[in-house]
Short mmCIF file of C-alpha atoms in Angstrom, two decimals:
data_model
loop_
_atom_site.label_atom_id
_atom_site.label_comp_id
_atom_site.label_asym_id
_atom_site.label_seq_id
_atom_site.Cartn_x
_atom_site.Cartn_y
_atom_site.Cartn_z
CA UNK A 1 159.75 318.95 87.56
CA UNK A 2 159.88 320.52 90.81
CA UNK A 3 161.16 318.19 93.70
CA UNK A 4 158.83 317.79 96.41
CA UNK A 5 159.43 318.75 99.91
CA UNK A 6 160.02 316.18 102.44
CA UNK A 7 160.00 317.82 106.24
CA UNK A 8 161.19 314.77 107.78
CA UNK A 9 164.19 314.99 105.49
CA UNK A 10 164.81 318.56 106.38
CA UNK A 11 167.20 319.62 109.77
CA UNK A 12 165.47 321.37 112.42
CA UNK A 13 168.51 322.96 113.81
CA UNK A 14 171.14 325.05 112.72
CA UNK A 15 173.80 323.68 110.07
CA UNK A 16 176.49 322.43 111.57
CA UNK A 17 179.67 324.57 112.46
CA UNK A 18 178.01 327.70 112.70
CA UNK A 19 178.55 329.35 115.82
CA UNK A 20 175.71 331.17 117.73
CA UNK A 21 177.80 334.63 118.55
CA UNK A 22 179.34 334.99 115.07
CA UNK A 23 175.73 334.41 113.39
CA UNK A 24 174.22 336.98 116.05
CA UNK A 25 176.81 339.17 114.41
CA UNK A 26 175.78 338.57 111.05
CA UNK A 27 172.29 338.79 111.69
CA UNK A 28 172.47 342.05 113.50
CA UNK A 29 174.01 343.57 110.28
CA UNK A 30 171.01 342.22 108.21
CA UNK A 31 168.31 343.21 110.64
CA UNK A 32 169.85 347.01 109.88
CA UNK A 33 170.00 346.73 106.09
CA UNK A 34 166.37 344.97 106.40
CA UNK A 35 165.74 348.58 107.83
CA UNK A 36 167.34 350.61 105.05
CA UNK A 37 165.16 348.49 102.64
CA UNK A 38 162.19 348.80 103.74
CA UNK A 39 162.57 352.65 103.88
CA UNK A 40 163.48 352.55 100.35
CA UNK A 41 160.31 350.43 100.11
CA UNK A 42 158.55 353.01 101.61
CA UNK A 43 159.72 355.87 100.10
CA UNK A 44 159.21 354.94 96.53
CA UNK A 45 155.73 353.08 97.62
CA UNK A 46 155.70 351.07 93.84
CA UNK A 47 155.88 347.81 95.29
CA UNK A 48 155.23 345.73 98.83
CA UNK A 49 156.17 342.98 100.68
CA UNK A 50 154.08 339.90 102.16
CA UNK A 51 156.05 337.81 104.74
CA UNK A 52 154.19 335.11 106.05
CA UNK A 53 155.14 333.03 109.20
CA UNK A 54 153.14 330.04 109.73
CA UNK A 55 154.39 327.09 112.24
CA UNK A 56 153.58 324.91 115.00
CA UNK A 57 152.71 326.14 118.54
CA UNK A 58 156.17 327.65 120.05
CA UNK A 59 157.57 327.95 116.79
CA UNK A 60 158.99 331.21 117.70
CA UNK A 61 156.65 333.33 115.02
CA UNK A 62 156.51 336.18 117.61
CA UNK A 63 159.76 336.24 118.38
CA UNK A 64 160.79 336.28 114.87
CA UNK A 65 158.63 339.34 114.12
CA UNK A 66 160.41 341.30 117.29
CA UNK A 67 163.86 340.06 116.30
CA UNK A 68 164.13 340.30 112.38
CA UNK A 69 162.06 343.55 111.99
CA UNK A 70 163.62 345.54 114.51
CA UNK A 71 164.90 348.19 112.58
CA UNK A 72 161.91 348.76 110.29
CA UNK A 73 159.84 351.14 110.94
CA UNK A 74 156.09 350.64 112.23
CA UNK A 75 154.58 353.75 109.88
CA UNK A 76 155.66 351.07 107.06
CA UNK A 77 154.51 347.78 108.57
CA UNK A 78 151.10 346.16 109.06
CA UNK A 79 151.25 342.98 111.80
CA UNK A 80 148.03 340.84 111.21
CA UNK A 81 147.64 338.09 113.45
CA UNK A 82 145.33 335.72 111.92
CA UNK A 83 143.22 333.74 114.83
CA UNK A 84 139.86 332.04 115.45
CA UNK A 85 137.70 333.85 112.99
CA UNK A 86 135.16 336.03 114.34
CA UNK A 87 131.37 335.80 113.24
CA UNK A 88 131.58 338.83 110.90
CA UNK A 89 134.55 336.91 109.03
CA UNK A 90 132.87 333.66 109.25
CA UNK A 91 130.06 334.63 107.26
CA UNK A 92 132.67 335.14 104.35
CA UNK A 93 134.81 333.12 102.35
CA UNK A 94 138.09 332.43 104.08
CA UNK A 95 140.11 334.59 102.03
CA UNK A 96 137.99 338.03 103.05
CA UNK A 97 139.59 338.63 106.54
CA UNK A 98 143.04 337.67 104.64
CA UNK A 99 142.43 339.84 101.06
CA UNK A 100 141.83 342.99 103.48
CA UNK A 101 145.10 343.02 104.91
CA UNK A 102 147.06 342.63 102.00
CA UNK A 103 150.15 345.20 101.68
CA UNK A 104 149.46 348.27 100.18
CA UNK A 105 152.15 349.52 97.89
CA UNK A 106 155.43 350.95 100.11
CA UNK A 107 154.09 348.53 103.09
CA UNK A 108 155.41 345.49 104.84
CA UNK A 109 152.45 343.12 105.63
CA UNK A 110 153.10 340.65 108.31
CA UNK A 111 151.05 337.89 108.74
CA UNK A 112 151.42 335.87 112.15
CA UNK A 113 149.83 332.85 111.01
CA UNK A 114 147.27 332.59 107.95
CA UNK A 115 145.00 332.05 105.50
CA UNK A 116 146.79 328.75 105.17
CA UNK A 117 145.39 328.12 108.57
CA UNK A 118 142.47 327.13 106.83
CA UNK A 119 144.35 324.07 105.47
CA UNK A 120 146.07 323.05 108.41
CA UNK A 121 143.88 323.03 111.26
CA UNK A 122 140.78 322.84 109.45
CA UNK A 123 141.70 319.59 107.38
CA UNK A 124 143.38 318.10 110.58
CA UNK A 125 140.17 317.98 112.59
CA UNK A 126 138.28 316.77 109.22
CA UNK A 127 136.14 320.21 109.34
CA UNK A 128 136.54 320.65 105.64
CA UNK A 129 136.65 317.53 102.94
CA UNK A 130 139.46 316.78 100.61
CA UNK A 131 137.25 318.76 97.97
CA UNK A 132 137.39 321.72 99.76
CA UNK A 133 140.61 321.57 100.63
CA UNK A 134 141.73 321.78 97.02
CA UNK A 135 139.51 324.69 96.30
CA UNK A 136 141.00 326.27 99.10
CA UNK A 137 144.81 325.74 97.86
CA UNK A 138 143.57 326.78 93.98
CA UNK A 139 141.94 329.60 95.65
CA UNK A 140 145.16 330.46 97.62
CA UNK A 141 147.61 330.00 94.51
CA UNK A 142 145.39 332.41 92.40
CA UNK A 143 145.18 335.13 95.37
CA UNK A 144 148.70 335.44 96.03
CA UNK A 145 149.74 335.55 92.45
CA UNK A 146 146.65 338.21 92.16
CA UNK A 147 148.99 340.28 95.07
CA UNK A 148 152.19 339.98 92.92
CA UNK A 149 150.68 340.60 89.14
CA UNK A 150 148.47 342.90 90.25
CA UNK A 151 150.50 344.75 93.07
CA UNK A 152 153.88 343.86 92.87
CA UNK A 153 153.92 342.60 96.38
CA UNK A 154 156.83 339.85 96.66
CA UNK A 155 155.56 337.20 98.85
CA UNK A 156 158.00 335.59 101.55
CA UNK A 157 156.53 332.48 102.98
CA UNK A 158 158.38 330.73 105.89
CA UNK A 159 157.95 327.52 107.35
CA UNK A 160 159.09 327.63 111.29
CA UNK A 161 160.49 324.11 111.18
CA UNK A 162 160.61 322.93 114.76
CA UNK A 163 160.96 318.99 116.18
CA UNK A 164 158.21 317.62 118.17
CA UNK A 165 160.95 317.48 121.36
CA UNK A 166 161.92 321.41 120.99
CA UNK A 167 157.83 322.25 120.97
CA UNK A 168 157.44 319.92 124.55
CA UNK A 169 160.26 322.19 125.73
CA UNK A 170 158.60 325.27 124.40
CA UNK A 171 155.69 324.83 126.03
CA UNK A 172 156.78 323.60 129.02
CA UNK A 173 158.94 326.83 129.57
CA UNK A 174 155.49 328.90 129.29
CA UNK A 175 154.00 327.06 132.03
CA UNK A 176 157.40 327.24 133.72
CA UNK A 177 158.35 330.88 133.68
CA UNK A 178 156.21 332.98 134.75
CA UNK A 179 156.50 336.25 132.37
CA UNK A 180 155.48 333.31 129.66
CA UNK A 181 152.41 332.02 131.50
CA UNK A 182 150.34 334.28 129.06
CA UNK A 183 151.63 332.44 126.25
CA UNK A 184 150.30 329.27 128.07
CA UNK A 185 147.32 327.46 126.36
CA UNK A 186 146.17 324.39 127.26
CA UNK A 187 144.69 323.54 123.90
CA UNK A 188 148.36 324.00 122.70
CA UNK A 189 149.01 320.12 124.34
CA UNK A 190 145.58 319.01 122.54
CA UNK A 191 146.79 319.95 119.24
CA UNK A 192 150.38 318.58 119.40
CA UNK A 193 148.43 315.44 119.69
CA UNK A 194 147.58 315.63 115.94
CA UNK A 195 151.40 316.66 114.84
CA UNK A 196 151.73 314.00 112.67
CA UNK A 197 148.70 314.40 110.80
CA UNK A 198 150.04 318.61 110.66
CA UNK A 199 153.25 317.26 109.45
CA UNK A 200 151.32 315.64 106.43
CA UNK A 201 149.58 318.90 105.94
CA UNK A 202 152.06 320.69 105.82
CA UNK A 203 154.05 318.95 103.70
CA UNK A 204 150.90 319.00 101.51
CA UNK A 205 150.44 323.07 101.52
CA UNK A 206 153.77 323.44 100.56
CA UNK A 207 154.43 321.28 98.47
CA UNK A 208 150.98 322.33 95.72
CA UNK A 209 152.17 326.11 96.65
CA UNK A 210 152.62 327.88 93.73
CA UNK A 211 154.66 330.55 95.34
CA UNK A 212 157.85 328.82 97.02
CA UNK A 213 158.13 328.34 100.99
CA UNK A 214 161.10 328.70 103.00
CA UNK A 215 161.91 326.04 105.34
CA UNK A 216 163.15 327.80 108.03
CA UNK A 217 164.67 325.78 111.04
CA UNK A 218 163.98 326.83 114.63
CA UNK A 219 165.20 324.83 116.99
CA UNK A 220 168.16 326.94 117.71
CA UNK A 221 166.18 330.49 117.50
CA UNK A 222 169.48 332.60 116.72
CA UNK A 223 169.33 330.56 113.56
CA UNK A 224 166.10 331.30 112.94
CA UNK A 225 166.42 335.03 113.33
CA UNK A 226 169.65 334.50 110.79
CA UNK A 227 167.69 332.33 108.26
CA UNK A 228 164.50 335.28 107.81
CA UNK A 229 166.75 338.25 108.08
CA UNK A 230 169.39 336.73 105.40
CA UNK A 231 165.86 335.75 103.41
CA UNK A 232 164.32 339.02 103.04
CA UNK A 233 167.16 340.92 102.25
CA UNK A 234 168.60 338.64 99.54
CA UNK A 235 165.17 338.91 98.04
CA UNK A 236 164.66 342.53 98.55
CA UNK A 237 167.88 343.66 97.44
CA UNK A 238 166.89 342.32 93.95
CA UNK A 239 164.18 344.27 93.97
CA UNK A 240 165.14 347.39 91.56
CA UNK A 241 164.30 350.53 93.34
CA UNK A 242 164.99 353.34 93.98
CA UNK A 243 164.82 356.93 95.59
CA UNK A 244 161.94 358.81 94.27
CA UNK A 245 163.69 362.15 93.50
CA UNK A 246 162.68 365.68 94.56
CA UNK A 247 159.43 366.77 92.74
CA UNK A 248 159.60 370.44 91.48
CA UNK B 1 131.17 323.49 73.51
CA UNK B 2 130.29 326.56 74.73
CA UNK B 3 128.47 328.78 72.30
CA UNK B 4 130.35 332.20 72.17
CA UNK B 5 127.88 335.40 72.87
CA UNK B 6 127.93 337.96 70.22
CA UNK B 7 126.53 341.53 71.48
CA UNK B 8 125.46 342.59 67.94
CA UNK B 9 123.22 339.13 67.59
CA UNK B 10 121.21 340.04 70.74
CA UNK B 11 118.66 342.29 70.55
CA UNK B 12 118.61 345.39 72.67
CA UNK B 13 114.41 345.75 73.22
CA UNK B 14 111.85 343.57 74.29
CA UNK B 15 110.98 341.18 72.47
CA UNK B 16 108.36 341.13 69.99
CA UNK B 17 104.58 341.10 71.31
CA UNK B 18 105.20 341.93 74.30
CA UNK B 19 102.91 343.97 76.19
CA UNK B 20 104.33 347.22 78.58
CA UNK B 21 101.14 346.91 80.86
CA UNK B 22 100.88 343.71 81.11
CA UNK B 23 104.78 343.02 81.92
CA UNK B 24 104.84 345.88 84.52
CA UNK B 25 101.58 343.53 86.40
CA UNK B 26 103.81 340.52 86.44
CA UNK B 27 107.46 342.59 87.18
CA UNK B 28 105.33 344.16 90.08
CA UNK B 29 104.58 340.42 91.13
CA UNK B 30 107.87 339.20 90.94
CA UNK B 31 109.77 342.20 92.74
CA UNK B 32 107.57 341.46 95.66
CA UNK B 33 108.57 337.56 95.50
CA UNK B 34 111.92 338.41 95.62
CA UNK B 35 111.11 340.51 98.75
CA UNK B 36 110.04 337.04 100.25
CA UNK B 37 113.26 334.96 99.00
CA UNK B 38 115.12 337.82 100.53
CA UNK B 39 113.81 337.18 103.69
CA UNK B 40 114.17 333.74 103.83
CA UNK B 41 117.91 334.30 102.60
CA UNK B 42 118.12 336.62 105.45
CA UNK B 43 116.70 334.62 108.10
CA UNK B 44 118.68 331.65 107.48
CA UNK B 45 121.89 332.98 106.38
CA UNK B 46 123.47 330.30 104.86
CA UNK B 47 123.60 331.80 101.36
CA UNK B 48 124.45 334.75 100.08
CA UNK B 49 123.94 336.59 96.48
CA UNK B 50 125.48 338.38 94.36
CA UNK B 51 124.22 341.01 91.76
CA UNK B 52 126.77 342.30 89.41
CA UNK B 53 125.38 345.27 87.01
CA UNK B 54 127.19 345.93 84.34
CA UNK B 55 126.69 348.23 80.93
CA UNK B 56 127.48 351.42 78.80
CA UNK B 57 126.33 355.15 80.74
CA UNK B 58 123.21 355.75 80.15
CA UNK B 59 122.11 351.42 80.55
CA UNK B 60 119.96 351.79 83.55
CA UNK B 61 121.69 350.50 86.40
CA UNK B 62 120.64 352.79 89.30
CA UNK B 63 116.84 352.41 87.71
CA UNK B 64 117.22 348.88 87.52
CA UNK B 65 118.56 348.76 91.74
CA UNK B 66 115.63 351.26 92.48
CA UNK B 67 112.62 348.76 90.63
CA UNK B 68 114.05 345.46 91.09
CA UNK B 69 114.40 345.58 94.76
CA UNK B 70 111.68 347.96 95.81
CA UNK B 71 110.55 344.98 98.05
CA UNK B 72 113.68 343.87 99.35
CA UNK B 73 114.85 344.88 103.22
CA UNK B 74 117.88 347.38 103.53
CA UNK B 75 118.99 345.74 106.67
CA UNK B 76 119.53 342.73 104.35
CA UNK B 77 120.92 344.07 101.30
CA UNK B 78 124.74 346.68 100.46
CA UNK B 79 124.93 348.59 97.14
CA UNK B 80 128.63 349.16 96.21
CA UNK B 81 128.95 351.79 93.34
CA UNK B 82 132.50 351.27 92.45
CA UNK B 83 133.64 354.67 90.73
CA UNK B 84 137.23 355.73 89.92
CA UNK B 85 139.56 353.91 92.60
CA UNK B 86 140.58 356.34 95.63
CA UNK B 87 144.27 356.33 96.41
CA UNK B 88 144.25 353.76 98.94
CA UNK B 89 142.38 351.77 96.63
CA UNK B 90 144.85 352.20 93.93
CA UNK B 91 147.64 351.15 96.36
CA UNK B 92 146.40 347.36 96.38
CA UNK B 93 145.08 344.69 93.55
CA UNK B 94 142.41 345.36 91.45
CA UNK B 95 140.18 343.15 93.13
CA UNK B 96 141.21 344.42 96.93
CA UNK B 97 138.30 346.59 97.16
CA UNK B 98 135.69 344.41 95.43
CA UNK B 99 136.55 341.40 98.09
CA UNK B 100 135.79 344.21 101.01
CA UNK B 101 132.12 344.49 99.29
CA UNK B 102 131.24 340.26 99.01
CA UNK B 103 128.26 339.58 100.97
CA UNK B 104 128.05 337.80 103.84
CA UNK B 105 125.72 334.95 104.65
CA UNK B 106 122.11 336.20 104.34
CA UNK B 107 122.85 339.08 102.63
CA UNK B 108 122.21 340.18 98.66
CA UNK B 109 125.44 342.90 97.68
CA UNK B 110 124.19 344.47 95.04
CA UNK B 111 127.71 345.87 92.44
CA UNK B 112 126.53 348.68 90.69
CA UNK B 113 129.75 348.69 88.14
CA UNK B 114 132.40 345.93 89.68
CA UNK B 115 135.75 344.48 88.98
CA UNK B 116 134.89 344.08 85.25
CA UNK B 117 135.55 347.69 85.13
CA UNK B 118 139.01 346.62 85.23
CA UNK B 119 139.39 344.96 82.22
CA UNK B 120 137.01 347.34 80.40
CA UNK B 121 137.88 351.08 80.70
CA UNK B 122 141.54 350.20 81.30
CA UNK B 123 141.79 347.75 78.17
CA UNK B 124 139.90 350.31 75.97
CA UNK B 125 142.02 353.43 77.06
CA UNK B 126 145.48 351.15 76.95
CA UNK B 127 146.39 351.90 80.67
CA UNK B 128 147.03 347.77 80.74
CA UNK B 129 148.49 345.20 78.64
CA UNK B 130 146.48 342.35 77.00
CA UNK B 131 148.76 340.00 79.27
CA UNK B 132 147.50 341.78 82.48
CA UNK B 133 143.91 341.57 80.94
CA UNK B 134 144.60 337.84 80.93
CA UNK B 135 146.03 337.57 84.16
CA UNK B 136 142.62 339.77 85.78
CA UNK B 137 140.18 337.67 83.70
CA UNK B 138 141.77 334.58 85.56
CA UNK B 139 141.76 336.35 88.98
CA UNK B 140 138.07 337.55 88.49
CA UNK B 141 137.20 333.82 87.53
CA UNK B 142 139.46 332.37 90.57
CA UNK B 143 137.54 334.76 92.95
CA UNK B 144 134.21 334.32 92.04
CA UNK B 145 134.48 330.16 92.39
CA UNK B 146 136.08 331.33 95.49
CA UNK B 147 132.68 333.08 97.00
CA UNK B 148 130.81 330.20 95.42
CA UNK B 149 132.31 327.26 96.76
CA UNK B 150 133.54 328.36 100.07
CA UNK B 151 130.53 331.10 100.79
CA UNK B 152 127.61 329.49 98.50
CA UNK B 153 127.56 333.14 96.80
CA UNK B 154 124.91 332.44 94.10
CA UNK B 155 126.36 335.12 91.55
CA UNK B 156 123.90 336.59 89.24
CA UNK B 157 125.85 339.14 86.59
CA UNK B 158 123.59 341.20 83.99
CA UNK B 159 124.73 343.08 81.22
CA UNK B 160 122.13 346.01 80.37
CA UNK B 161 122.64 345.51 77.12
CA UNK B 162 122.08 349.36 75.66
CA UNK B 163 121.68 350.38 71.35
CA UNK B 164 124.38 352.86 70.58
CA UNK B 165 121.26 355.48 69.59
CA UNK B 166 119.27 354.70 73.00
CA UNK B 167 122.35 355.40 74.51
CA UNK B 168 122.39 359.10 72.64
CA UNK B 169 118.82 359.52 73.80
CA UNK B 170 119.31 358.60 77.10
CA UNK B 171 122.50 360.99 77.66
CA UNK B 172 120.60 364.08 75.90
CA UNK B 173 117.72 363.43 78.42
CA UNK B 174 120.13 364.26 81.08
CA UNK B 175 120.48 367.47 79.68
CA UNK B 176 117.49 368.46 78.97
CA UNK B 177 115.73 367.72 82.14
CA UNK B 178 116.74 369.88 85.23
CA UNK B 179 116.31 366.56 87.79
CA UNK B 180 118.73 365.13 85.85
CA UNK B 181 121.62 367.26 85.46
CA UNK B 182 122.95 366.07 88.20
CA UNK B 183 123.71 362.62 86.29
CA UNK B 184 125.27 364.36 83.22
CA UNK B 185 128.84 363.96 82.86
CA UNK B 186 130.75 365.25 79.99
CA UNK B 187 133.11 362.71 79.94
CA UNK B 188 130.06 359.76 79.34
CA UNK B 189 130.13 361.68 75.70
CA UNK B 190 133.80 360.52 75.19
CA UNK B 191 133.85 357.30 76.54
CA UNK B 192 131.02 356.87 74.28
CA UNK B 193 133.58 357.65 70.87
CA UNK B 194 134.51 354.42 72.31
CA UNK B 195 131.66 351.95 71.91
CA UNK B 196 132.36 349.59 69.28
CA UNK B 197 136.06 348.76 71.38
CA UNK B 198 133.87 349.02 74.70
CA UNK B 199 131.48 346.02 72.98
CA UNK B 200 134.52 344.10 72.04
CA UNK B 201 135.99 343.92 75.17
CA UNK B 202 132.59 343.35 77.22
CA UNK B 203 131.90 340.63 74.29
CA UNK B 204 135.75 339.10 75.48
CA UNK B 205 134.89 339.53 79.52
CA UNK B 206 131.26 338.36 78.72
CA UNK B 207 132.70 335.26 76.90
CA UNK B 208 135.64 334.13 79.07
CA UNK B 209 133.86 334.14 82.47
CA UNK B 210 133.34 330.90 84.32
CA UNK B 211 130.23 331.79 85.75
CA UNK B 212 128.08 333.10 82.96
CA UNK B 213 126.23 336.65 82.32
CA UNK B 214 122.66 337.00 81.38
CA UNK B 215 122.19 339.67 78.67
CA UNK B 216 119.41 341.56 79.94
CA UNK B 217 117.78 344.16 77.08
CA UNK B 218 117.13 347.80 78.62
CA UNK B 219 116.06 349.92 75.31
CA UNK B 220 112.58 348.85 76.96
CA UNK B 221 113.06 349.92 80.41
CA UNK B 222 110.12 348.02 81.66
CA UNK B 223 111.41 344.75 80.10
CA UNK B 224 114.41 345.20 81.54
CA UNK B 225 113.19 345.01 85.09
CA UNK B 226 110.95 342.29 84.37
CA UNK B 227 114.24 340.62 83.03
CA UNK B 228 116.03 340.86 86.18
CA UNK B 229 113.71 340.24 88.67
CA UNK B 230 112.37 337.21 86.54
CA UNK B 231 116.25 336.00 86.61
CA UNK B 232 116.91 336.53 90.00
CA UNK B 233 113.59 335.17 91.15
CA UNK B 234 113.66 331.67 89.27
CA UNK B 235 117.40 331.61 90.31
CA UNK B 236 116.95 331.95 93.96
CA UNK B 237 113.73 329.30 93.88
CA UNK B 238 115.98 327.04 93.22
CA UNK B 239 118.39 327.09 96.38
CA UNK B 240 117.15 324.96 99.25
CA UNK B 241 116.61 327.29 102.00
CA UNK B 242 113.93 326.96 105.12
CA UNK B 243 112.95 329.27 107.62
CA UNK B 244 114.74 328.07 110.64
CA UNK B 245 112.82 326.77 113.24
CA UNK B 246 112.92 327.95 116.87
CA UNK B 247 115.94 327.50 118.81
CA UNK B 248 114.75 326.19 122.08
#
């Protein structure tokens, strides 16, 4: 029986005694060999790699993208950032816009935000019944274990676990500074009006996920950067392979 | 209980007493009612079809796209020929490509071969495992709830259900007559060493899909497209759809 996640029950902030400078340190290192893996990835092109970041408003997903793939290189990445759908992809199942960016084999697939989006936001405003919603999260389990039967991509799913007090800051630092007024959206405050109910879905998504999350806490964003870094290349380094060798 | 198909019980002609001429009058009739369901489909794009077709070389599937929707609008309809995968193709899941291809609302995609192919020419030659076969038979059924229930995809799949000697006749035909070289491919004369493993494993696909096949006879090639555009017209009849009125 698999224990069931609690977010409530899980810090948002770094563990204590770890110090910011030494984990910098540590992460740095990891951000490098996060590089040397993917080119390995790359090279050999047998299998690929999904990492999903989904989260609440100033969660830090972009900022984990710039930090934690810094060394990689864009020829083997794909960034997909998954927003309002257009008509074209709303006259399809939800999965369509999602299924088409799926990693091809050597590639890194990045997806800022989701087809889990159509969960979240979608069951918090009541735009889709509890019926649907469990199609939806069959439908989910069965496409991403299609992607790793079908083409060994290994799927890393985070969770950008952030307090309802560090989000107020967050996005009162957009409307603050003035190189983050882009960032700025006022719908941003409209939807942190329904955290709890997110909270719940959340909670729900990941915990009838048949592919594990990881609940990564953001509060303190050097931990963050730590916490994916340290993620992907513990997974990746398990990951047998290796070199493709000169073909004569 | 669901009552198991067996290929070898169903017969490959039309059935007895029935009358060329006077099926061609009514086929005629119905491919020009499923013009108008098309355009009603089209107009109010809330639903979307499917046609999957599905048999041995030589079955009739291009014959069967040309008759069946003589009436039918291009601007409302995509024909996908899936052939040997390209490279890119053969980079993702099985089912990457097919998922491009679903129709969106108001449109009929028409699958001339699909993502059966998959678990048919690669389980006959060997090139996958009866476990993957599993696994893609459970994928194929995931995705095609998935267009269902969250795209109301009305799915209609047709085996042309072919005799091994029609076959035969149908393949020397192509050599024989000059505008039809260009259809003859050698290697239809191997896969066909194949048939009784190729009827097993359509008989498996055929019998393990949720959403169920209609074995259409095409030894008779006029019965056959009364067959499908009989099918496809009594199917559609039955979805609720209305012209919609003017917006003003």
């Amino acid at each position: 029986m698999v224990t069931k996640i609690k977010l409530a029950d899980i810090p948002t902030t770094a563990p204590k005694g770890w110090d910011e400078d030494d984990t910098e340190k540590k992460t740095k290192k990891l951000v490098k060999e996060l590089g040397d893996l993917q080119q390995l990835l790359h090279a050999e092109a047998k299998h690929s790699v999904l990492v999903v970041l989904q989260g609440m408003d100033g969660s830090g997903k972009d900022g984990a993208v710039h930090k934690v793939f810094d060394a990689c290189r864009i020829t083997g990445l794909t960034l997909t950032a998954f927003k309002k759908p257009t008509e074209e992809e709303f006259a399809h199942d939800f999965l369509w816009r999602v299924h088409k960016a799926a990693p091809e084999k050597g590639m890194i697939a990045i997806f800022n935000r989701s087809h889990y989006e159509d969960i979240l936001i979608q069951r918090v405003h009541g735009w889709i019944d509890e019926k649907r919603v469990e199609q939806r999260m069959n439908a989910i389990n069965a496409f991403e274990e299609l992607l790793a039967f079908d083409n060994n991509t290994h799927i890393f799913k985070f969770y950008l676990h952030i307090s309802k007090d560090e989000q107020e800051k967050q996005l009162l630092e957009r409307m603050a500074e003035p190189d983050k007024h882009w960032k700025h959206n006022p719908g941003d405050w409209k939807e942190r009006e329904h955290w709890d109910k997110y909270m719940q879905c959340y909670e729900d998504a990941i915990n009838k996920s048949s592919i594990p999350w990881h609940i990564c806490p953001v509060d303190d964003r050097w931990y963050r950067d730590y916490f994916i870094a340290k993620t992907l290349v513990d997974g990746l380094s398990k990951v047998p392979m290796v070199m493709p060798p000169l073909e004569t």
